[in-house]
PDB file of C-alpha atoms in Angstrom:
ATOM      1  CA  MET A  49      50.625  88.857  50.942  1.00  0.00           C
ATOM      2  CA  SER A  50      54.051  90.399  50.530  1.00  0.00           C
ATOM      3  CA  LYS A  51      54.516  93.893  49.176  1.00  0.00           C
ATOM      4  CA  LYS A  52      56.367  92.613  46.101  1.00  0.00           C
ATOM      5  CA  ALA A  53      53.674  90.068  45.246  1.00  0.00           C
ATOM      6  CA  LYS A  54      50.985  92.723  45.581  1.00  0.00           C
ATOM      7  CA  LEU A  55      52.942  95.065  43.292  1.00  0.00           C
ATOM      8  CA  VAL A  56      53.339  92.350  40.653  1.00  0.00           C
ATOM      9  CA  LEU A  57      49.623  91.566  40.845  1.00  0.00           C
ATOM     10  CA  VAL A  58      48.656  95.220  40.387  1.00  0.00           C
ATOM     11  CA  LEU A  59      51.047  95.652  37.457  1.00  0.00           C
ATOM     12  CA  SER A  60      49.660  92.509  35.820  1.00  0.00           C
ATOM     13  CA  LEU A  61      46.079  93.747  36.146  1.00  0.00           C
ATOM     14  CA  VAL A  62      47.000  97.163  34.755  1.00  0.00           C
ATOM     15  CA  ALA A  63      48.897  95.618  31.837  1.00  0.00           C
ATOM     16  CA  LEU A  64      46.000  93.274  31.050  1.00  0.00           C
ATOM     17  CA  ALA A  65      43.418  96.062  31.223  1.00  0.00           C
ATOM     18  CA  TYR A  66      45.573  98.306  29.015  1.00  0.00           C
ATOM     19  CA  PHE A  67      46.106  95.509  26.502  1.00  0.00           C
ATOM     20  CA  LEU A  68      42.372  94.784  26.237  1.00  0.00           C
ATOM     21  CA  PHE A  69      41.435  98.476  26.062  1.00  0.00           C
ATOM     22  CA  ALA A  70      44.058  99.385  23.455  1.00  0.00           C
ATOM     23  CA  GLY A  71      43.444  96.152  21.542  1.00  0.00           C
ATOM     24  CA  ASP A  72      39.969  97.379  20.599  1.00  0.00           C
ATOM     25  CA  LYS A  73      41.462 100.307  18.684  1.00  0.00           C
ATOM     26  CA  GLU A  74      44.695  98.993  17.211  1.00  0.00           C
ATOM     27  CA  PRO A  75      47.173  96.153  17.727  1.00  0.00           C
ATOM     28  CA  VAL A  76      49.658  96.597  20.528  1.00  0.00           C
ATOM     29  CA  GLU A  77      53.228  95.432  20.071  1.00  0.00           C
ATOM     30  CA  VAL A  78      54.665  93.699  23.101  1.00  0.00           C
ATOM     31  CA  GLN A  79      58.407  93.909  23.459  1.00  0.00           C
TER      32      GLN A  79
END
């Protein structure tokens, strides 16, 4: 797996986890 693909995958997982975690408290606006 290329370095760029791995970076994108990690960022996607972090963004998803943050969205789910923050979504429990209050809505998150995505720009």
